PDB file of C-alpha atoms in Angstrom:
ATOM      1  CA  MET A   1     111.246 -24.057 128.465  1.00 62.00           C
ATOM      2  CA  MET A   2     112.488 -20.670 129.688  1.00 62.00           C
ATOM      3  CA  ARG A   3     116.090 -21.913 129.567  1.00 56.00           C
ATOM      4  CA  ARG A   4     115.641 -22.962 125.920  1.00 55.00           C
ATOM      5  CA  ILE A   5     114.249 -19.539 125.071  1.00 58.00           C
ATOM      6  CA  LEU A   6     117.235 -17.871 126.721  1.00 57.00           C
ATOM      7  CA  TYR A   7     119.681 -20.132 124.878  1.00 50.00           C
ATOM      8  CA  PHE A   8     117.904 -19.479 121.603  1.00 48.00           C
ATOM      9  CA  SER A   9     117.914 -15.718 122.208  1.00 51.00           C
ATOM     10  CA  ALA A  10     121.614 -15.767 122.979  1.00 49.00           C
ATOM     11  CA  PHE A  11     122.245 -17.808 119.819  1.00 47.00           C
ATOM     12  CA  VAL A  12     120.318 -15.266 117.724  1.00 44.00           C
ATOM     13  CA  VAL A  13     122.290 -12.376 119.233  1.00 43.00           C
ATOM     14  CA  VAL A  14     125.571 -14.119 118.388  1.00 45.00           C
ATOM     15  CA  LEU A  15     124.405 -14.790 114.834  1.00 43.00           C
ATOM     16  CA  LEU A  16     123.381 -11.157 114.366  1.00 43.00           C
ATOM     17  CA  GLY A  17     126.766 -10.018 115.634  1.00 43.00           C
ATOM     18  CA  ILE A  18     128.585 -12.338 113.226  1.00 46.00           C
ATOM     19  CA  ALA A  19     126.343 -11.193 110.369  1.00 42.00           C
ATOM     20  CA  SER A  20     127.139  -7.556 111.162  1.00 46.00           C
ATOM     21  CA  LEU A  21     130.858  -8.285 111.043  1.00 50.00           C
ATOM     22  CA  LEU A  22     130.551 -10.146 107.747  1.00 56.00           C
ATOM     23  CA  VAL A  23     128.465  -7.422 106.104  1.00 61.00           C
ATOM     24  CA  ASP A  24     131.146  -4.789 106.742  1.00 83.00           C
ATOM     25  CA  TRP A  25     134.202  -6.944 107.170  1.00 90.00           C
ATOM     26  CA  ARG A  26     136.378  -4.446 105.280  1.00 89.00           C
ATOM     27  CA  PHE A  27     135.692  -1.771 107.869  1.00 89.00           C
ATOM     28  CA  TRP A  28     136.612  -4.046 110.765  1.00 91.00           C
ATOM     29  CA  TYR A  29     139.781  -5.185 108.991  1.00 88.00           C
ATOM     30  CA  ARG A  30     140.844  -1.593 108.300  1.00 86.00           C
ATOM     31  CA  TRP A  31     139.813  -0.476 111.778  1.00 83.00           C
ATOM     32  CA  ASN A  32     142.052  -3.097 113.386  1.00 86.00           C
ATOM     33  CA  THR A  33     145.031  -2.686 111.038  1.00 84.00           C
ATOM     34  CA  LEU A  34     145.067   1.120 110.762  1.00 79.00           C
ATOM     35  CA  PRO A  35     148.720   2.198 111.003  1.00 78.00           C
ATOM     36  CA  GLU A  36     149.521   4.124 114.172  1.00 74.00           C
ATOM     37  CA  ASP A  37     152.012   6.333 112.342  1.00 65.00           C
ATOM     38  CA  ALA A  38     150.297   9.543 111.239  1.00 57.00           C
ATOM     39  CA  GLY A  39     152.691   9.840 108.287  1.00 62.00           C
ATOM     40  CA  GLU A  40     152.510   8.095 104.930  1.00 66.00           C
ATOM     41  CA  TRP A  41     150.719   4.757 105.193  1.00 72.00           C
ATOM     42  CA  PRO A  42     152.230   1.729 103.429  1.00 74.00           C
ATOM     43  CA  ALA A  43     150.968   0.937  99.924  1.00 76.00           C
ATOM     44  CA  SER A  44     149.609  -2.369 101.227  1.00 76.00           C
ATOM     45  CA  TYR A  45     147.033  -0.483 103.290  1.00 79.00           C
ATOM     46  CA  TYR A  46     145.397   1.180 100.273  1.00 83.00           C
ATOM     47  CA  GLN A  47     143.470  -1.862  99.085  1.00 88.00           C
ATOM     48  CA  PRO A  48     141.575  -2.347  96.918  1.00 93.00           C
ATOM     49  CA  VAL A  49     142.519   0.368  94.436  1.00 94.00           C
ATOM     50  CA  ALA A  50     141.349   1.588  91.045  1.00 96.00           C
ATOM     51  CA  GLU A  51     143.971   2.683  88.542  1.00 97.00           C
ATOM     52  CA  VAL A  52     143.670   6.050  86.853  1.00 98.00           C
ATOM     53  CA  PRO A  53     145.996   5.303  83.912  1.00 98.00           C
ATOM     54  CA  GLY A  54     146.425   8.802  82.494  1.00 98.00           C
ATOM     55  CA  ASN A  55     148.352   9.457  79.292  1.00 97.00           C
ATOM     56  CA  PRO A  56     152.018  10.046  80.186  1.00 97.00           C
ATOM     57  CA  SER A  57     153.752  12.919  78.394  1.00 96.00           C
ATOM     58  CA  PRO A  58     157.148  14.604  78.825  1.00 96.00           C
ATOM     59  CA  PHE A  59     157.594  16.558  82.060  1.00 96.00           C
ATOM     60  CA  PHE A  60     158.467  20.230  82.330  1.00 97.00           C
ATOM     61  CA  PRO A  61     162.106  21.069  81.489  1.00 97.00           C
ATOM     62  CA  SER A  62     164.501  21.818  84.336  1.00 97.00           C
ATOM     63  CA  ALA A  63     166.560  24.994  84.519  1.00 96.00           C
ATOM     64  CA  PRO A  64     170.296  24.327  84.173  1.00 94.00           C
ATOM     65  CA  ALA A  65     172.384  25.140  87.240  1.00 88.00           C
ATOM     66  CA  GLY A  66     172.960  28.860  87.516  1.00 89.00           C
ATOM     67  CA  GLU A  67     170.176  29.695  85.057  1.00 94.00           C
ATOM     68  CA  GLN A  68     167.165  29.692  87.369  1.00 94.00           C
ATOM     69  CA  THR A  69     164.755  32.584  87.060  1.00 96.00           C
ATOM     70  CA  ILE A  70     164.285  32.652  90.845  1.00 96.00           C
ATOM     71  CA  ASP A  71     167.141  33.676  93.133  1.00 95.00           C
ATOM     72  CA  SER A  72     169.053  30.531  94.139  1.00 94.00           C
ATOM     73  CA  ARG A  73     169.293  31.757  97.742  1.00 95.00           C
ATOM     74  CA  ALA A  74     165.499  31.958  97.953  1.00 97.00           C
ATOM     75  CA  LEU A  75     165.210  28.458  96.507  1.00 97.00           C
ATOM     76  CA  GLU A  76     167.668  27.046  99.029  1.00 97.00           C
ATOM     77  CA  ALA A  77     165.885  28.802 101.893  1.00 98.00           C
ATOM     78  CA  ALA A  78     162.616  27.258 100.736  1.00 98.00           C
ATOM     79  CA  ALA A  79     164.220  23.811 100.585  1.00 98.00           C
ATOM     80  CA  GLU A  80     165.669  24.183 104.081  1.00 98.00           C
ATOM     81  CA  TRP A  81     162.283  25.230 105.446  1.00 98.00           C
ATOM     82  CA  ALA A  82     160.529  22.326 103.697  1.00 97.00           C
ATOM     83  CA  GLU A  83     162.985  19.753 105.043  1.00 97.00           C
ATOM     84  CA  ALA A  84     162.742  21.178 108.568  1.00 97.00           C
ATOM     85  CA  HIS A  85     158.941  20.901 108.415  1.00 96.00           C
ATOM     86  CA  ASN A  86     158.811  17.193 107.532  1.00 92.00           C
ATOM     87  CA  SER A  87     158.177  17.588 103.798  1.00 93.00           C
ATOM     88  CA  ALA A  88     158.472  14.684 101.389  1.00 92.00           C
ATOM     89  CA  ALA A  89     158.917  16.674  98.184  1.00 95.00           C
ATOM     90  CA  LEU A  90     159.387  20.258  97.031  1.00 97.00           C
ATOM     91  CA  LEU A  91     159.088  21.251  93.384  1.00 97.00           C
ATOM     92  CA  VAL A  92     159.190  24.863  92.230  1.00 98.00           C
ATOM     93  CA  LEU A  93     157.900  25.789  88.766  1.00 97.00           C
ATOM     94  CA  HIS A  94     158.339  29.235  87.211  1.00 96.00           C
ATOM     95  CA  GLY A  95     157.664  30.201  83.632  1.00 94.00           C
ATOM     96  CA  GLY A  96     157.027  26.570  82.714  1.00 95.00           C
ATOM     97  CA  VAL A  97     160.509  25.543  83.893  1.00 97.00           C
ATOM     98  CA  VAL A  98     161.356  23.569  87.050  1.00 98.00           C
ATOM     99  CA  GLN A  99     163.594  25.744  89.219  1.00 98.00           C
ATOM    100  CA  LEU A 100     164.090  23.335  92.113  1.00 97.00           C
ATOM    101  CA  GLU A 101     163.333  19.664  92.779  1.00 97.00           C
ATOM    102  CA  ARG A 102     164.108  18.086  96.151  1.00 97.00           C
ATOM    103  CA  TYR A 103     162.926  14.899  97.871  1.00 97.00           C
ATOM    104  CA  TRP A 104     163.110  13.429 101.358  1.00 95.00           C
ATOM    105  CA  GLN A 105     161.795  10.430 103.346  1.00 90.00           C
ATOM    106  CA  GLY A 106     162.544   7.915 100.603  1.00 90.00           C
ATOM    107  CA  ILE A 107     160.287   9.701  98.092  1.00 91.00           C
ATOM    108  CA  GLY A 108     161.498  10.256  94.516  1.00 93.00           C
ATOM    109  CA  ALA A 109     160.206  11.796  91.303  1.00 92.00           C
ATOM    110  CA  ASP A 110     158.475   8.555  90.319  1.00 91.00           C
ATOM    111  CA  SER A 111     157.223   7.545  93.766  1.00 93.00           C
ATOM    112  CA  LEU A 112     153.498   7.375  94.401  1.00 92.00           C
ATOM    113  CA  PHE A 113     152.629   9.928  97.047  1.00 88.00           C
ATOM    114  CA  THR A 114     149.282  10.216  98.809  1.00 89.00           C
ATOM    115  CA  GLY A 115     147.939  13.711  98.298  1.00 89.00           C
ATOM    116  CA  ARG A 116     145.704  13.424 101.364  1.00 88.00           C
ATOM    117  CA  ALA A 117     143.342  16.419 101.364  1.00 91.00           C
ATOM    118  CA  MET A 118     144.715  17.673  98.018  1.00 94.00           C
ATOM    119  CA  THR A 119     142.681  14.794  96.579  1.00 96.00           C
ATOM    120  CA  ARG A 120     139.432  16.750  96.953  1.00 95.00           C
ATOM    121  CA  SER A 121     140.814  19.539  94.745  1.00 96.00           C
ATOM    122  CA  LEU A 122     140.503  17.209  91.731  1.00 97.00           C
ATOM    123  CA  LEU A 123     136.716  17.221  92.034  1.00 97.00           C
ATOM    124  CA  PRO A 124     135.620  20.827  91.309  1.00 97.00           C
ATOM    125  CA  PRO A 125     136.984  20.944  87.729  1.00 98.00           C
ATOM    126  CA  LEU A 126     135.129  17.694  86.978  1.00 98.00           C
ATOM    127  CA  LEU A 127     131.861  19.269  88.114  1.00 98.00           C
ATOM    128  CA  ALA A 128     132.542  22.317  85.933  1.00 98.00           C
ATOM    129  CA  ILE A 129     133.159  20.017  82.966  1.00 98.00           C
ATOM    130  CA  ALA A 130     129.973  18.063  83.711  1.00 98.00           C
ATOM    131  CA  ARG A 131     128.019  21.327  83.747  1.00 97.00           C
ATOM    132  CA  GLU A 132     129.620  22.377  80.451  1.00 97.00           C
ATOM    133  CA  GLU A 133     128.713  19.004  78.930  1.00 98.00           C
ATOM    134  CA  GLY A 134     125.117  19.334  80.128  1.00 98.00           C
ATOM    135  CA  ALA A 135     125.134  16.396  82.560  1.00 98.00           C
ATOM    136  CA  ILE A 136     124.515  18.907  85.359  1.00 98.00           C
ATOM    137  CA  SER A 137     122.111  21.735  84.547  1.00 97.00           C
ATOM    138  CA  SER A 138     123.050  24.113  87.364  1.00 97.00           C
ATOM    139  CA  PHE A 139     125.119  24.206  90.537  1.00 97.00           C
ATOM    140  CA  ASP A 140     121.984  25.487  92.245  1.00 98.00           C
ATOM    141  CA  ASP A 141     120.256  22.140  91.633  1.00 98.00           C
ATOM    142  CA  PRO A 142     119.275  20.355  94.859  1.00 98.00           C
ATOM    143  CA  ILE A 143     121.330  17.212  95.297  1.00 98.00           C
ATOM    144  CA  GLY A 144     118.148  15.214  95.879  1.00 98.00           C
ATOM    145  CA  GLN A 145     117.635  15.599  92.132  1.00 97.00           C
ATOM    146  CA  TYR A 146     120.637  13.316  91.642  1.00 98.00           C
ATOM    147  CA  LEU A 147     120.560  11.212  94.829  1.00 98.00           C
ATOM    148  CA  PRO A 148     117.282   9.254  95.006  1.00 97.00           C
ATOM    149  CA  GLU A 149     117.959   8.260  98.626  1.00 97.00           C
ATOM    150  CA  TRP A 150     117.550  11.929  99.626  1.00 97.00           C
ATOM    151  CA  ARG A 151     114.912  13.013  97.104  1.00 96.00           C
ATOM    152  CA  ASP A 152     112.262  13.487  99.809  1.00 95.00           C
ATOM    153  CA  GLU A 153     114.603  14.251 102.709  1.00 97.00           C
ATOM    154  CA  PRO A 154     115.637  17.666 104.112  1.00 96.00           C
ATOM    155  CA  GLU A 155     119.252  16.877 103.163  1.00 97.00           C
ATOM    156  CA  GLY A 156     118.164  16.588  99.532  1.00 97.00           C
ATOM    157  CA  ALA A 157     117.523  20.350  99.425  1.00 97.00           C
ATOM    158  CA  ILE A 158     121.257  21.063  99.806  1.00 98.00           C
ATOM    159  CA  THR A 159     122.535  22.428  96.497  1.00 98.00           C
ATOM    160  CA  ILE A 160     125.605  21.353  94.567  1.00 98.00           C
ATOM    161  CA  ARG A 161     127.045  24.842  95.107  1.00 97.00           C
ATOM    162  CA  GLU A 162     126.590  24.599  98.870  1.00 98.00           C
ATOM    163  CA  LEU A 163     128.524  21.338  98.896  1.00 97.00           C
ATOM    164  CA  LEU A 164     131.252  22.904  96.742  1.00 96.00           C
ATOM    165  CA  TYR A 165     131.552  25.824  99.145  1.00 96.00           C
ATOM    166  CA  ASN A 166     131.431  23.552 102.237  1.00 96.00           C
ATOM    167  CA  LEU A 167     128.199  25.197 103.366  1.00 97.00           C
ATOM    168  CA  SER A 168     126.092  22.026 103.447  1.00 97.00           C
ATOM    169  CA  GLY A 169     125.209  22.295 107.145  1.00 95.00           C
ATOM    170  CA  LEU A 170     125.746  18.553 107.538  1.00 96.00           C
ATOM    171  CA  GLU A 171     127.139  17.299 110.818  1.00 92.00           C
ATOM    172  CA  ASN A 172     130.904  17.085 111.018  1.00 83.00           C
ATOM    173  CA  ALA A 173     131.876  14.110 113.181  1.00 69.00           C
ATOM    174  CA  PRO A 174     135.384  14.062 114.732  1.00 66.00           C
ATOM    175  CA  LEU A 175     137.990  13.014 112.167  1.00 62.00           C
ATOM    176  CA  ALA A 176     140.425  11.163 114.391  1.00 52.00           C
ATOM    177  CA  GLY A 177     140.952   9.889 117.869  1.00 55.00           C
ATOM    178  CA  ASP A 178     137.360   8.769 118.383  1.00 60.00           C
ATOM    179  CA  PRO A 179     137.386   5.222 119.810  1.00 64.00           C
ATOM    180  CA  ASP A 180     133.785   4.623 118.689  1.00 79.00           C
ATOM    181  CA  PRO A 181     133.746   2.434 115.533  1.00 83.00           C
ATOM    182  CA  ASN A 182     130.301   3.850 114.722  1.00 83.00           C
ATOM    183  CA  ASN A 183     131.750   7.336 114.277  1.00 87.00           C
ATOM    184  CA  LYS A 184     130.373   8.449 110.909  1.00 91.00           C
ATOM    185  CA  ASN A 185     133.693   9.778 109.616  1.00 89.00           C
ATOM    186  CA  SER A 186     135.373   6.500 110.577  1.00 88.00           C
ATOM    187  CA  ARG A 187     132.811   4.634 108.491  1.00 91.00           C
ATOM    188  CA  LEU A 188     133.301   7.127 105.656  1.00 91.00           C
ATOM    189  CA  SER A 189     137.077   6.650 105.802  1.00 88.00           C
ATOM    190  CA  LEU A 190     137.371   2.924 106.392  1.00 89.00           C
ATOM    191  CA  GLY A 191     134.076   1.279 105.496  1.00 91.00           C
ATOM    192  CA  GLY A 192     133.028  -0.915 102.616  1.00 93.00           C
ATOM    193  CA  ASN A 193     130.462   1.476 101.113  1.00 95.00           C
ATOM    194  CA  PHE A 194     131.489   5.144 100.950  1.00 96.00           C
ATOM    195  CA  ARG A 195     128.248   6.311  99.314  1.00 96.00           C
ATOM    196  CA  LYS A 196     126.085   4.669 101.962  1.00 96.00           C
ATOM    197  CA  ALA A 197     128.302   6.066 104.720  1.00 95.00           C
ATOM    198  CA  ALA A 198     128.034   9.599 103.302  1.00 97.00           C
ATOM    199  CA  LEU A 199     124.257   9.357 103.173  1.00 97.00           C
ATOM    200  CA  ARG A 200     124.152   8.656 106.939  1.00 95.00           C
ATOM    201  CA  PHE A 201     125.137  12.258 107.735  1.00 96.00           C
ATOM    202  CA  GLU A 202     122.301  14.500 108.915  1.00 95.00           C
ATOM    203  CA  LEU A 203     121.686  18.243 108.897  1.00 95.00           C
ATOM    204  CA  GLU A 204     123.095  19.878 112.004  1.00 94.00           C
ATOM    205  CA  ASN A 205     123.421  23.548 110.992  1.00 93.00           C
ATOM    206  CA  THR A 206     121.659  25.973 108.667  1.00 94.00           C
ATOM    207  CA  THR A 207     122.510  25.150 105.069  1.00 95.00           C
ATOM    208  CA  GLY A 208     124.258  27.992 103.254  1.00 95.00           C
ATOM    209  CA  GLU A 209     125.324  29.745 106.465  1.00 94.00           C
ATOM    210  CA  PHE A 210     127.665  27.405 108.348  1.00 93.00           C
ATOM    211  CA  PHE A 211     131.124  26.687 106.886  1.00 94.00           C
ATOM    212  CA  ALA A 212     132.801  23.377 107.688  1.00 91.00           C
ATOM    213  CA  LEU A 213     135.530  21.619 105.697  1.00 90.00           C
ATOM    214  CA  ALA A 214     133.921  18.192 106.013  1.00 92.00           C
ATOM    215  CA  ASN A 215     134.913  14.982 104.215  1.00 93.00           C
ATOM    216  CA  VAL A 216     131.292  14.136 103.547  1.00 96.00           C
ATOM    217  CA  ASN A 217     130.842  17.143 101.226  1.00 97.00           C
ATOM    218  CA  PRO A 218     133.183  16.000  98.418  1.00 97.00           C
ATOM    219  CA  GLN A 219     132.082  12.372  98.804  1.00 98.00           C
ATOM    220  CA  LEU A 220     128.474  13.412  98.184  1.00 98.00           C
ATOM    221  CA  LEU A 221     129.558  15.570  95.247  1.00 98.00           C
ATOM    222  CA  ALA A 222     131.238  12.533  93.704  1.00 98.00           C
ATOM    223  CA  ALA A 223     128.017  10.561  94.149  1.00 98.00           C
ATOM    224  CA  VAL A 224     126.149  13.394  92.405  1.00 98.00           C
ATOM    225  CA  LEU A 225     128.707  13.371  89.581  1.00 98.00           C
ATOM    226  CA  GLU A 226     128.393   9.609  89.100  1.00 98.00           C
ATOM    227  CA  SER A 227     124.597   9.826  89.004  1.00 97.00           C
ATOM    228  CA  ALA A 228     124.607  12.802  86.635  1.00 98.00           C
ATOM    229  CA  THR A 229     127.129  11.396  84.147  1.00 98.00           C
ATOM    230  CA  GLY A 230     126.398   7.681  84.442  1.00 97.00           C
ATOM    231  CA  GLU A 231     130.164   7.068  84.709  1.00 98.00           C
ATOM    232  CA  ASP A 232     132.343   5.812  87.538  1.00 97.00           C
ATOM    233  CA  TYR A 233     134.185   8.671  89.212  1.00 98.00           C
ATOM    234  CA  GLU A 234     137.646   7.284  88.480  1.00 98.00           C
ATOM    235  CA  ALA A 235     136.841   6.822  84.778  1.00 98.00           C
ATOM    236  CA  TYR A 236     135.460  10.353  84.480  1.00 98.00           C
ATOM    237  CA  LEU A 237     138.503  11.738  86.312  1.00 98.00           C
ATOM    238  CA  ASN A 238     140.824   9.960  83.908  1.00 98.00           C
ATOM    239  CA  SER A 239     139.133  10.902  80.621  1.00 98.00           C
ATOM    240  CA  ARG A 240     138.234  14.512  81.464  1.00 98.00           C
ATOM    241  CA  LEU A 241     141.240  15.571  83.529  1.00 98.00           C
ATOM    242  CA  TRP A 242     144.092  13.226  84.381  1.00 98.00           C
ATOM    243  CA  ALA A 243     144.892  11.953  80.891  1.00 98.00           C
ATOM    244  CA  ARG A 244     144.558  15.470  79.465  1.00 98.00           C
ATOM    245  CA  LEU A 245     147.138  16.713  81.957  1.00 98.00           C
ATOM    246  CA  GLY A 246     149.612  14.248  80.428  1.00 98.00           C
ATOM    247  CA  ALA A 247     149.911  12.556  83.813  1.00 98.00           C
ATOM    248  CA  GLY A 248     150.821   8.910  84.336  1.00 98.00           C
ATOM    249  CA  SER A 249     149.347   6.080  86.372  1.00 98.00           C
ATOM    250  CA  ALA A 250     147.772   6.999  89.692  1.00 98.00           C
ATOM    251  CA  TYR A 251     145.554   5.108  92.108  1.00 97.00           C
ATOM    252  CA  MET A 252     142.370   5.744  94.063  1.00 96.00           C
ATOM    253  CA  PHE A 253     141.560   4.076  97.385  1.00 94.00           C
ATOM    254  CA  MET A 254     138.299   2.112  96.948  1.00 96.00           C
ATOM    255  CA  ASP A 255     135.657   1.136  99.472  1.00 94.00           C
ATOM    256  CA  ARG A 256     135.448  -2.285  97.805  1.00 94.00           C
ATOM    257  CA  LYS A 257     136.266  -3.891  94.469  1.00 93.00           C
ATOM    258  CA  GLY A 258     134.030  -2.370  91.820  1.00 92.00           C
ATOM    259  CA  GLY A 259     132.701   0.133  94.360  1.00 95.00           C
ATOM    260  CA  MET A 260     133.375   3.839  94.888  1.00 97.00           C
ATOM    261  CA  PRO A 261     136.674   5.596  95.535  1.00 97.00           C
ATOM    262  CA  ALA A 262     137.459   7.956  98.376  1.00 95.00           C
ATOM    263  CA  VAL A 263     137.455  11.419  96.788  1.00 96.00           C
ATOM    264  CA  TYR A 264     138.457  13.540  99.805  1.00 94.00           C
ATOM    265  CA  CYS A 265     141.713  11.707 100.473  1.00 91.00           C
ATOM    266  CA  CYS A 266     144.379   9.278  99.431  1.00 91.00           C
ATOM    267  CA  PHE A 267     144.782   9.772  95.667  1.00 96.00           C
ATOM    268  CA  ARG A 268     148.253   8.351  95.045  1.00 96.00           C
ATOM    269  CA  ALA A 269     150.235  10.009  92.267  1.00 97.00           C
ATOM    270  CA  THR A 270     153.847  11.019  91.643  1.00 97.00           C
ATOM    271  CA  PRO A 271     155.133  14.424  92.745  1.00 96.00           C
ATOM    272  CA  HIS A 272     155.676  15.197  89.045  1.00 97.00           C
ATOM    273  CA  ASP A 273     152.016  14.596  88.282  1.00 98.00           C
ATOM    274  CA  TRP A 274     150.822  16.583  91.286  1.00 97.00           C
ATOM    275  CA  LEU A 275     152.875  19.467  89.892  1.00 97.00           C
ATOM    276  CA  ARG A 276     151.196  19.080  86.488  1.00 97.00           C
ATOM    277  CA  TYR A 277     147.854  19.620  88.174  1.00 98.00           C
ATOM    278  CA  GLY A 278     149.147  22.593  90.164  1.00 97.00           C
ATOM    279  CA  ALA A 279     150.357  24.186  86.935  1.00 97.00           C
ATOM    280  CA  ALA A 280     146.938  23.615  85.340  1.00 98.00           C
ATOM    281  CA  LEU A 281     145.268  25.360  88.287  1.00 97.00           C
ATOM    282  CA  LEU A 282     147.718  28.256  87.991  1.00 95.00           C
ATOM    283  CA  ASN A 283     146.810  28.583  84.292  1.00 96.00           C
ATOM    284  CA  ASP A 284     143.042  28.202  84.817  1.00 96.00           C
ATOM    285  CA  GLY A 285     142.858  24.914  82.957  1.00 97.00           C
ATOM    286  CA  MET A 286     145.173  25.648  80.032  1.00 96.00           C
ATOM    287  CA  VAL A 287     147.513  22.708  79.356  1.00 96.00           C
ATOM    288  CA  ALA A 288     149.808  22.662  76.312  1.00 92.00           C
ATOM    289  CA  GLY A 289     147.572  25.198  74.556  1.00 94.00           C
ATOM    290  CA  GLU A 290     144.368  23.245  75.272  1.00 96.00           C
ATOM    291  CA  ARG A 291     141.625  24.327  77.675  1.00 97.00           C
ATOM    292  CA  ILE A 292     140.521  21.354  79.744  1.00 97.00           C
ATOM    293  CA  TRP A 293     137.912  23.062  81.960  1.00 97.00           C
ATOM    294  CA  PRO A 294     135.774  26.181  81.560  1.00 97.00           C
ATOM    295  CA  GLU A 295     137.520  29.553  81.644  1.00 96.00           C
ATOM    296  CA  GLY A 296     137.203  31.396  84.940  1.00 96.00           C
ATOM    297  CA  TRP A 297     136.443  28.254  86.950  1.00 95.00           C
ATOM    298  CA  VAL A 298     139.450  28.539  89.271  1.00 95.00           C
ATOM    299  CA  GLN A 299     138.383  32.045  90.277  1.00 93.00           C
ATOM    300  CA  GLU A 300     134.793  30.909  90.770  1.00 90.00           C
TER     301      GLU A 300
END
């Protein structure tokens, strides 16, 4: 009888282990196929994806040779420095005219390039637009107002502003090199449910006082934005920002098909379209004579 109980117990343990693997099979697949190269990952790794189609428009004009408004020696020095420091692309814009455009590592003007941490910079203007539209009443709202999972939890008292300023106080698990598959940032980066993974983070420091550039902060802000607007993040990004920039097709790395995109990393767009966004930031949201986010937001 005892032997049967032991066999049955072992069988149950095996079944539970298999069930755990099946529930988050995407994480285990990504965990075991993560490229060792710290550089640009192959396009095949970013699966599944959601397209952000944009609304392609003509690019900035280029200055004819010898007619740049920045000293050519300075431009060449910048290009030499960029190449020596493992850059993939360098574009210099001045006065609305491209002064220099150089590429390395097989990247070209129309290549999709992963913006890595630049990806999170797309989020703040969307929150400003959502506030202007009335979907968000104030950046001092507690996020528990928008995230029912945290409505009655201490983490729910964190404000939208504190997440924007990276003052959430949430724990900041190691980003890389941790061999533990249960590392919370590993689950946030590679798992099959980014929202659920973000909601696993707990308060570790005093909210509003401790600065930490943590991936969980923008991911939670995106969850707040989706709840506040009732729209998928990638759709809101496209209609309120990307298409209005005149940018072309870009892609977001998704946790699963029909799920949520990563918003702190891995937005794949062309160098040309990254420059469009940089120019919009420089001009505080003015693009082709149209204001696409509230005045003064970049300074704020």
